[in-house]
Short mmCIF file of C-alpha atoms and ligand atoms in Angstrom, two decimals:
data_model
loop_
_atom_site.label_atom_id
_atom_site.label_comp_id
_atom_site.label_asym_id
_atom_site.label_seq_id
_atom_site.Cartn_x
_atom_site.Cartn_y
_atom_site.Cartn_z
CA UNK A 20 156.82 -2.54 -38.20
CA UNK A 21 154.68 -2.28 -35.34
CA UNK A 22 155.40 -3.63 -32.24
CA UNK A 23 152.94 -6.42 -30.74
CA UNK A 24 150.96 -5.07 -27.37
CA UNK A 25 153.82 -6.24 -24.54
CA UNK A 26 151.51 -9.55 -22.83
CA UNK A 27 150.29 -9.26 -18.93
CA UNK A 28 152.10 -10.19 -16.01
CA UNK A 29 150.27 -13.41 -13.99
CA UNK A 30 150.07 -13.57 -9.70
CA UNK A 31 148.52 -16.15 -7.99
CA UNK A 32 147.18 -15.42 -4.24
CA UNK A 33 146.74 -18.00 -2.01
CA UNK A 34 146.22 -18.27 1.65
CA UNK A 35 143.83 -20.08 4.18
CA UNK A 36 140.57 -19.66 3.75
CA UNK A 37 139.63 -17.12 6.22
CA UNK A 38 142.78 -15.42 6.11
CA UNK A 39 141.60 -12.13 4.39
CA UNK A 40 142.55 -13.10 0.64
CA UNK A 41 138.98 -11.49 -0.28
CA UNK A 42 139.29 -8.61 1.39
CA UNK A 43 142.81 -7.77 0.85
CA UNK A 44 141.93 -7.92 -2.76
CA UNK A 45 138.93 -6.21 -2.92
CA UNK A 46 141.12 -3.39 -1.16
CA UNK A 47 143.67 -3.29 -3.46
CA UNK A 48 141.20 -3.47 -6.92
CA UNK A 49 139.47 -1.09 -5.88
CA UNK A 50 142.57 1.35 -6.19
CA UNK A 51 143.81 -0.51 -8.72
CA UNK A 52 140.78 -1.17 -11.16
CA UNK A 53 143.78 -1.92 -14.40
CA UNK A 54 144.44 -4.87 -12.49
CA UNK A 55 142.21 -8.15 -13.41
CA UNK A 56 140.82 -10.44 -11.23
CA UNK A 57 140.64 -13.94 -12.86
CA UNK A 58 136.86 -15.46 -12.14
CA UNK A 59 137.12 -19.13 -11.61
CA UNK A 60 134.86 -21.98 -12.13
CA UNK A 61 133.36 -23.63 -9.08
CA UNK A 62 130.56 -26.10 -8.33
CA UNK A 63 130.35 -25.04 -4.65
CA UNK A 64 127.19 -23.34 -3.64
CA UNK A 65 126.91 -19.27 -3.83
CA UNK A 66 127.09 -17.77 -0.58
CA UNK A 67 124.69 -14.97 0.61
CA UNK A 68 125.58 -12.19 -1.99
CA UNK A 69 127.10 -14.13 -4.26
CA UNK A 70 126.49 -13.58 -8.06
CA UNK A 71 127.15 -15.93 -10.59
CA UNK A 72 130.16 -14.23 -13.24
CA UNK A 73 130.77 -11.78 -10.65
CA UNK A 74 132.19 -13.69 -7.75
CA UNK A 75 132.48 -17.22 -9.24
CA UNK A 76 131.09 -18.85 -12.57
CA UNK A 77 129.01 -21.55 -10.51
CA UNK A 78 128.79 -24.65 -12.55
CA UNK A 79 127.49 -28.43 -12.13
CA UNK A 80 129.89 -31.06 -11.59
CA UNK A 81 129.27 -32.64 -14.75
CA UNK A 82 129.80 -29.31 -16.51
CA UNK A 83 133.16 -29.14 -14.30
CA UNK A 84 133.84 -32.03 -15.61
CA UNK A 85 133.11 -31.94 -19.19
CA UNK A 86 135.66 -28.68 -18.97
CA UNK A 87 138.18 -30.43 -17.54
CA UNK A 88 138.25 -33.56 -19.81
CA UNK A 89 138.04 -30.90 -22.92
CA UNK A 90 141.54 -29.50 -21.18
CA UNK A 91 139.77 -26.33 -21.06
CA UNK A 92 141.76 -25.39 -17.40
CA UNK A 93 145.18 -23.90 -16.81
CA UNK A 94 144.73 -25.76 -13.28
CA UNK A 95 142.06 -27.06 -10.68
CA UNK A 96 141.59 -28.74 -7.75
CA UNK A 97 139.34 -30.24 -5.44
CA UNK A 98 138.84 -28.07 -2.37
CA UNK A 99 136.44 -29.45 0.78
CA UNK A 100 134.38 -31.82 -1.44
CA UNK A 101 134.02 -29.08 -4.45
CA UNK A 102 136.12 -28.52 -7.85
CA UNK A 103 137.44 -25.02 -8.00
CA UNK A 104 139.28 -24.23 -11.81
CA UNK A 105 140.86 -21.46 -14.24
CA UNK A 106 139.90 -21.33 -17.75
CA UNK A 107 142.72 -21.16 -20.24
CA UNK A 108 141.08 -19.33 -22.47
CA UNK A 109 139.85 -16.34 -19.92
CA UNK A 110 143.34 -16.07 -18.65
CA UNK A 111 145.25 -15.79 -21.94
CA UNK A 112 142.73 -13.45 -23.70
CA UNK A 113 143.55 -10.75 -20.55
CA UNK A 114 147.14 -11.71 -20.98
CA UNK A 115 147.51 -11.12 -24.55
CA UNK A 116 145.53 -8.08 -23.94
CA UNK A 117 148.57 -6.47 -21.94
CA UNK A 118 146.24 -6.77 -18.83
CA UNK A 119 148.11 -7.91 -15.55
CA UNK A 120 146.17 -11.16 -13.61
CA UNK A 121 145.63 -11.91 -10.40
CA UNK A 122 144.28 -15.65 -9.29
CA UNK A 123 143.47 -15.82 -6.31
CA UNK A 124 143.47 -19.59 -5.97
CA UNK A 125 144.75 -22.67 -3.24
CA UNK A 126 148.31 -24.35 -2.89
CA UNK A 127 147.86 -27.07 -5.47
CA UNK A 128 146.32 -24.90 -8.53
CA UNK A 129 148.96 -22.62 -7.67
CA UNK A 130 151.60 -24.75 -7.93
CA UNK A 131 149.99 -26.17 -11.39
CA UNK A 132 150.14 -22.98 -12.87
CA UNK A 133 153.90 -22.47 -11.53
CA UNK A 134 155.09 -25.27 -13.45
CA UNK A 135 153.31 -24.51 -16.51
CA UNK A 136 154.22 -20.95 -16.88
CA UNK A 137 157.36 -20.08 -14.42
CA UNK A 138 157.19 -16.50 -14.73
CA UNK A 139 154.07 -16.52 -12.77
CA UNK A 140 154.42 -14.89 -9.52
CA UNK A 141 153.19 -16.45 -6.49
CA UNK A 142 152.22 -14.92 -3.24
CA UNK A 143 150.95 -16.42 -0.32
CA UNK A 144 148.76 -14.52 2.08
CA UNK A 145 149.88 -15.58 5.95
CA UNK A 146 147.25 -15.49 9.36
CA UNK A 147 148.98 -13.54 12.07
CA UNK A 148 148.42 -16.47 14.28
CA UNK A 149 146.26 -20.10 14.04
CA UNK A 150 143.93 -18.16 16.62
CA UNK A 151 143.78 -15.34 14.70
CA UNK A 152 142.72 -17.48 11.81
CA UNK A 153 139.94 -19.21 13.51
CA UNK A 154 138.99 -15.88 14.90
CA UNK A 155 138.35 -14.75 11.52
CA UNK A 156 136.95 -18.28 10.02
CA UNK A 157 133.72 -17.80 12.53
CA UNK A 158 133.45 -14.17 12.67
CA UNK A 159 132.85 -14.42 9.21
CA UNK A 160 129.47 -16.61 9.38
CA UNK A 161 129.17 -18.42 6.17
CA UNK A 162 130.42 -22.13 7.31
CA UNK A 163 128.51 -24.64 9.57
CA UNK A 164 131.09 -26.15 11.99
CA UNK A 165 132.16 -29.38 9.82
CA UNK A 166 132.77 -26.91 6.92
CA UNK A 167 134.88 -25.09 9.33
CA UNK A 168 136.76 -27.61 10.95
CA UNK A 169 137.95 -28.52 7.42
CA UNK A 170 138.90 -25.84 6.45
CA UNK A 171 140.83 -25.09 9.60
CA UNK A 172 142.66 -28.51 9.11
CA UNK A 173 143.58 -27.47 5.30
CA UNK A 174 145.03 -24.97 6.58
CA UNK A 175 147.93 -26.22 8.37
CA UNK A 176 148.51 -28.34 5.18
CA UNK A 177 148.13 -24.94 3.17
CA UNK A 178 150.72 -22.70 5.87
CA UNK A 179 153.53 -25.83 4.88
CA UNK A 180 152.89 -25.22 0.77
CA UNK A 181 153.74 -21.28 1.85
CA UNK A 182 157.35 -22.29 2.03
CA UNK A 183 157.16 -22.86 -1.99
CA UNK A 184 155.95 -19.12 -2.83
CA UNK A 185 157.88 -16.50 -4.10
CA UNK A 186 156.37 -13.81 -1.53
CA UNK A 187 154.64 -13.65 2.16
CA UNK A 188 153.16 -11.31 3.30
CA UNK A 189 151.05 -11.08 6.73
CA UNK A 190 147.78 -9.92 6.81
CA UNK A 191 147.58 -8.33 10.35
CA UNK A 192 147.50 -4.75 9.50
CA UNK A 193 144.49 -4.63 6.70
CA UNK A 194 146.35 -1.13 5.46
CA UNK A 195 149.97 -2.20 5.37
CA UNK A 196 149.09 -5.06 3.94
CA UNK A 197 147.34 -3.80 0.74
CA UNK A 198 150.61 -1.52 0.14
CA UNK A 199 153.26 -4.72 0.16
CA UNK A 200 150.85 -6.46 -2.13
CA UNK A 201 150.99 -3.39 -4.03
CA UNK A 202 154.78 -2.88 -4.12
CA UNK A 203 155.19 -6.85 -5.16
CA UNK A 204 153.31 -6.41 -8.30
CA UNK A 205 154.58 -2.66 -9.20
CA UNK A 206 158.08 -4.22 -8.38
P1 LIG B 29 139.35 -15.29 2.67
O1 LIG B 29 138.94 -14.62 1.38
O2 LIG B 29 140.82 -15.44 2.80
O3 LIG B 29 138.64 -16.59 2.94
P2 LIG B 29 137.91 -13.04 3.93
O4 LIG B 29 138.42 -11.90 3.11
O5 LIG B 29 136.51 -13.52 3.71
O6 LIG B 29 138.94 -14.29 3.88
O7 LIG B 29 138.10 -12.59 5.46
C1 LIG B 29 137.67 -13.41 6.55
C2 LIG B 29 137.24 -12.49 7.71
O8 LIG B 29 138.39 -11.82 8.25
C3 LIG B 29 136.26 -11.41 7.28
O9 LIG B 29 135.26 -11.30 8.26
C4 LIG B 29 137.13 -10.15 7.20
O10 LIG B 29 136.38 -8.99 7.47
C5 LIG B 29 138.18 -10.41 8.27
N1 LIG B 29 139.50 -9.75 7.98
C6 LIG B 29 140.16 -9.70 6.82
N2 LIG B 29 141.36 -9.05 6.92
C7 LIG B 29 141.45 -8.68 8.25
C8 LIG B 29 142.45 -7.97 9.02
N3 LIG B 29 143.59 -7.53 8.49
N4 LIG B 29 142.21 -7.80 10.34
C9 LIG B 29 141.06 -8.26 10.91
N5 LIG B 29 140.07 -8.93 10.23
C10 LIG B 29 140.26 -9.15 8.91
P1 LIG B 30 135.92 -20.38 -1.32
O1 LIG B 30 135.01 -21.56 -1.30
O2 LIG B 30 136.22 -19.87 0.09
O3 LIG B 30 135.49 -19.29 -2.25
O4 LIG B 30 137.32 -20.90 -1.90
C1 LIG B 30 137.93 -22.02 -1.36
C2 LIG B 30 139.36 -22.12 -1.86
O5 LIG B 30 139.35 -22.32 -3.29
C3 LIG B 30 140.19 -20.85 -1.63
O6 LIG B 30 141.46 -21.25 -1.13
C4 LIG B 30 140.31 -20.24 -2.99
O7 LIG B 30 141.52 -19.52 -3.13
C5 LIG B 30 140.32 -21.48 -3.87
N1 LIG B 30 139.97 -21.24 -5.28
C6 LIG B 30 139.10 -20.35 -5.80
N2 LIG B 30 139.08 -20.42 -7.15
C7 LIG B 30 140.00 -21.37 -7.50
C8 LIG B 30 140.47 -21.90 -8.75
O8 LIG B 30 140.07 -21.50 -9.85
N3 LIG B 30 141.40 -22.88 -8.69
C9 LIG B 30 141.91 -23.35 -7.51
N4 LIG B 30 142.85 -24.29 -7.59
N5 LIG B 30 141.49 -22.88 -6.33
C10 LIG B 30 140.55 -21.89 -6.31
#
């Protein structure tokens, strides 16, 4: 008889915001286009450059909702006043597909997913310092100051959730940074 397709391996990313998750990732896809990025749900705005399917699916709140009450998420979370969430259906079609998954979501969706399918691996991206964090946060230019003071202040909630991850890796060196994130999921 044949033998079914062998299903995908599933890592979750999460760090603060500012931290360098995008970029990392973007980084390592790039070299490693078999790899599949998950595209989340959000109703935050678009940034600058953002596309809608590409970067997020950017939805209304009662559309968020209406997923969520139809149990159409494997997690979500509210996130600065906006509803970030995985589809169930997205994820498992990849899966099933023998494609690995990366989410690259925060500390409570992550932990969501942990308890609903344990072999999930979770890896937290880590700022080399709080300064070097905030550096980042405002070099980047797409928050007004409330949006990041808030962010700055989930942070520190976000660094104590890191204890809870399976991996850490520090994202001070862009270069050597991208190869332990490699070696994790070739591991
Ligand atoms: P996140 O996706 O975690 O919110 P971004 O990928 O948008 O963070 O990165 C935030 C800012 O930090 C960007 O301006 C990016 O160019 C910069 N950055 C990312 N990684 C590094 C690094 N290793 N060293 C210096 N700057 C970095
Ligand atoms: P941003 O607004 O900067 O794109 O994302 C804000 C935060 O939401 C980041 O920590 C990001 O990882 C997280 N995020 C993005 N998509 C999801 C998702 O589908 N679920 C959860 N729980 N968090 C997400």
């Amino acid at each position: 008889m044949k033998k079914g397709k062998e299903k995908g391996k599933l890592f979750v990313i999460s760090g603060c915001s500012g931290v360098g998750k995008g970029t990392l990732l973007k980084v390592f896809l790039d070299k490693n286009p078999q790899i599949e990025l998950s595209i989340s749900a959000t109703t935050r705005k678009p940034r600058p450059g953002e596309l809608d399917g590409v970067n997020y699916f950017f939805i209304t709140k009662e559309e968020f909702k209406k997923a969520a009450d139809n149990n159409e998420f494997l997690e979500w979370a509210e996130f600065n006043g906006n509803f970030y969430g995985t589809k169930e259906a997205y994820v498992e079609k990849k899966l099933s597909e023998g494609k690995n998954v990366i989410l690259e979501i925060e500390t409570r969706g992550a932990f969501q997913i942990k308890e609903k399918k344990p072999e999930a691996v979770l890896i937290f991206i880590m700022p080399p310092s709080l300064e070097e964090l905030e550096h980042r946060l405002r070099g980047r230019n797409t928050e007004d100051e409330t949006a990041i003071q808030n962010r700055l202040h989930e942070a520190y909630r976000e660094l104590e959730c890191s204890e809870r991850y399976d991996y850490k890796i520090v994202n001070d060196n862009l270069e050597q940074a991208v190869e332990e994130l490699k070696k994790i999921i070739y591991s």
